[in-house]
Short mmCIF file of C-alpha atoms in Angstrom, two decimals:
data_model
loop_
_atom_site.label_atom_id
_atom_site.label_comp_id
_atom_site.label_asym_id
_atom_site.label_seq_id
_atom_site.Cartn_x
_atom_site.Cartn_y
_atom_site.Cartn_z
CA ILE A 1 0.00 0.00 0.00
CA ALA A 2 2.80 2.38 0.97
CA LYS A 3 4.61 1.67 -2.33
CA SER A 4 1.38 2.38 -4.22
CA GLU A 5 0.90 5.62 -2.28
CA THR A 6 4.48 6.60 -3.08
CA GLN A 7 3.92 5.99 -6.81
CA THR A 8 0.65 7.98 -6.69
CA ALA A 9 2.43 10.86 -4.98
CA GLN A 10 5.22 10.77 -7.60
CA THR A 11 2.64 10.86 -10.43
CA LYS A 12 0.89 13.82 -8.77
CA SER A 13 4.26 15.57 -8.40
CA LYS A 14 4.97 15.15 -12.14
CA ALA A 15 1.51 16.54 -12.99
CA ILE A 16 2.15 19.57 -10.76
CA ALA A 17 5.52 20.13 -12.47
CA LEU A 18 3.73 20.19 -15.86
CA GLU A 19 1.15 22.64 -14.48
CA MET A 20 4.00 24.85 -13.26
CA GLN A 21 5.61 24.79 -16.73
CA ALA A 22 2.28 25.75 -18.31
CA ALA A 23 1.80 28.57 -15.81
CA MET A 24 5.33 29.86 -16.53
CA SER A 25 4.58 29.82 -20.28
CA GLN A 26 1.38 31.80 -19.66
CA LEU A 27 3.37 34.22 -17.51
CA GLN A 28 5.95 34.78 -20.29
CA LEU A 29 3.19 35.23 -22.89
CA ALA A 30 1.38 37.77 -20.70
CA GLN A 31 4.66 39.67 -20.16
CA ALA A 32 5.30 39.79 -23.92
CA GLU A 33 1.74 41.02 -24.57
CA ALA A 34 2.13 43.70 -21.90
CA LYS A 35 5.38 44.96 -23.50
CA SER A 36 3.77 44.98 -26.97
CA ALA A 37 0.74 46.90 -25.69
CA GLN A 38 2.99 49.43 -23.95
CA ALA A 39 4.98 49.93 -27.16
CA GLU A 40 1.75 50.45 -29.13
CA ALA A 41 0.53 52.96 -26.55
CA LYS A 42 3.83 54.88 -26.74
CA ALA A 43 3.74 54.96 -30.55
CA ALA A 44 0.12 56.12 -30.54
CA LYS A 45 0.95 58.83 -28.02
CA MET A 46 3.83 60.03 -30.23
CA GLN A 47 1.47 60.11 -33.24
CA LEU A 48 -1.02 62.07 -31.17
CA CYS A 49 1.60 64.63 -30.09
CA ALA A 50 2.86 65.05 -33.67
CA ALA A 51 -0.69 65.41 -35.01
CA GLU A 52 -1.61 67.98 -32.35
CA ASP A 53 1.54 70.03 -33.18
CA ASN A 54 0.58 70.11 -36.87
CA ALA A 55 -3.17 70.68 -36.35
CA PRO A 56 -3.06 74.49 -36.77
CA LYS A 57 -1.29 74.03 -40.11
CA VAL A 58 -3.45 71.30 -41.56
CA GLY A 59 -7.09 71.01 -40.46
CA SER A 60 -7.44 67.41 -41.54
CA GLN A 61 -4.74 66.35 -39.09
CA LEU A 62 -7.08 67.14 -36.21
CA GLU A 63 -9.11 64.09 -37.13
CA ASP A 64 -5.88 62.05 -37.25
CA ALA A 65 -5.00 63.30 -33.81
CA GLN A 66 -8.39 62.25 -32.47
CA ALA A 67 -7.96 58.82 -34.08
CA ALA A 68 -4.46 58.52 -32.60
CA LYS A 69 -5.84 59.48 -29.19
CA LEU A 70 -8.48 56.77 -29.48
CA GLU A 71 -5.77 54.29 -30.52
CA ALA A 72 -3.66 55.34 -27.54
CA GLU A 73 -6.61 54.79 -25.21
CA ALA A 74 -7.27 51.38 -26.79
CA ALA A 75 -3.59 50.47 -26.44
CA LYS A 76 -3.71 51.59 -22.80
CA ARG A 77 -6.71 49.30 -22.20
CA GLU A 78 -4.84 46.43 -23.88
CA ALA A 79 -1.86 47.10 -21.62
CA GLN A 80 -4.17 46.93 -18.58
CA THR A 81 -5.64 43.66 -19.85
CA ALA A 82 -2.16 42.21 -20.39
CA LYS A 83 -1.17 43.35 -16.89
CA SER A 84 -4.23 41.56 -15.45
CA GLN A 85 -3.29 38.39 -17.38
CA LEU A 86 0.23 38.68 -15.97
CA GLU A 87 -1.16 38.82 -12.40
CA ILE A 88 -3.37 35.77 -13.08
CA ALA A 89 -0.40 33.82 -14.46
CA LYS A 90 1.69 34.72 -11.38
CA SER A 91 -1.11 33.51 -9.11
CA GLU A 92 -1.39 30.22 -11.05
CA THR A 93 2.37 29.72 -10.73
CA GLN A 94 2.18 30.17 -6.95
CA THR A 95 -0.74 27.73 -6.72
CA ALA A 96 1.21 25.12 -8.71
CA GLN A 97 4.24 25.58 -6.43
CA THR A 98 2.06 25.09 -3.33
CA LYS A 99 0.59 21.89 -4.82
CA SER A 100 4.09 20.64 -5.58
CA LYS A 101 5.17 21.16 -1.95
CA ALA A 102 2.07 19.30 -0.71
CA ILE A 103 2.87 16.34 -2.99
CA ALA A 104 6.45 16.25 -1.69
CA LEU A 105 5.11 16.04 1.89
CA GLU A 106 2.74 13.21 0.88
CA MET A 107 5.69 11.32 -0.63
CA GLN A 108 7.68 11.71 2.60
CA ALA A 109 4.74 10.41 4.65
CA ALA A 110 4.32 7.40 2.34
CA MET A 111 8.04 6.57 2.65
CA SER A 112 7.77 6.77 6.46
CA GLN A 113 4.79 4.38 6.40
CA LEU A 114 6.78 1.96 4.24
CA GLN A 115 9.75 2.01 6.64
CA LEU A 116 7.43 1.48 9.64
CA ALA A 117 5.74 -1.51 7.96
CA GLN A 118 9.16 -3.05 7.19
CA ALA A 119 10.26 -2.62 10.83
CA GLU A 120 7.02 -4.23 12.09
CA ALA A 121 7.55 -7.17 9.73
CA LYS A 122 11.10 -7.76 11.05
CA SER A 123 9.90 -7.57 14.65
CA ALA A 124 7.10 -10.09 14.02
CA GLN A 125 9.57 -12.47 12.30
CA ALA A 126 11.89 -12.27 15.33
CA GLU A 127 8.98 -13.06 17.66
CA ALA A 128 8.01 -16.06 15.52
CA LYS A 129 11.59 -17.38 15.58
CA ALA A 130 11.81 -17.05 19.37
CA ALA A 131 8.48 -18.84 19.84
CA LYS A 132 9.62 -21.65 17.51
CA MET A 133 12.82 -22.05 19.56
CA GLN A 134 10.73 -22.27 22.75
CA LEU A 135 8.55 -24.90 21.10
CA CYS A 136 11.55 -27.00 20.05
CA ALA A 137 13.07 -26.78 23.55
CA ALA A 138 9.77 -27.77 25.14
CA GLU A 139 9.30 -30.70 22.74
CA ASP A 140 12.85 -31.94 23.54
CA ASN A 141 12.09 -31.90 27.27
CA ALA A 142 8.58 -33.35 26.94
CA PRO A 143 9.60 -37.04 27.47
CA LYS A 144 11.43 -36.03 30.67
CA VAL A 145 8.75 -33.84 32.20
CA GLY A 146 5.07 -34.49 31.36
CA SER A 147 3.89 -31.01 32.27
CA GLN A 148 6.17 -29.46 29.67
CA LEU A 149 3.99 -30.99 26.94
CA GLU A 150 1.31 -28.41 27.71
CA ASP A 151 3.98 -25.65 27.61
CA ALA A 152 5.08 -26.89 24.19
CA GLN A 153 1.51 -26.73 22.90
CA ALA A 154 1.19 -23.17 24.24
CA ALA A 155 4.51 -22.19 22.64
CA LYS A 156 3.36 -23.72 19.37
CA LEU A 157 0.18 -21.61 19.49
CA GLU A 158 2.31 -18.54 20.23
CA ALA A 159 4.55 -19.36 17.28
CA GLU A 160 1.55 -19.66 14.99
CA ALA A 161 0.15 -16.35 16.31
CA ALA A 162 3.53 -14.68 15.80
CA LYS A 163 3.72 -16.17 12.30
CA ARG A 164 0.30 -14.68 11.53
CA GLU A 165 1.48 -11.32 12.91
CA ALA A 166 4.54 -11.55 10.68
CA GLN A 167 2.33 -12.26 7.67
CA THR A 168 0.10 -9.29 8.61
CA ALA A 169 3.10 -6.99 9.05
CA LYS A 170 4.57 -8.25 5.77
CA SER A 171 1.27 -7.48 4.01
CA GLN A 172 1.34 -3.98 5.48
#
């Protein structure tokens, strides 16, 4: 069971790592979009300034200036949107990192359970061996002392119980 839990935790950890990579890609994309939107806004602002400077000379450029102003405002909104996407991507990255840490803790717990089960199995095997030795000693002395026959039967039952405990611990 502990081995299975360890494998499950490892699989979850790999999935979290992939989520983190995806979140980082989204973060980089959002950063690139934000830079592009800022550049567009700057260019539109420069067009607006140039158009406003030339407006007294050429009447038609006033309309161009208005259009450039609208473009600048649109670019500013796009920059805000890209900034929001950047914040979302950062948040997703943090969430993925938190999940990854939780999976690592689950893996450590599963490994501890595995080590505990192995220690219990060894202990139960030692108890079974000791009970078997008691049984053999009692059976050797049975012809000499009649009462030791009952002790041997009890030791045999203990050995069987210890053997069952060993099997249980081994299963764990």
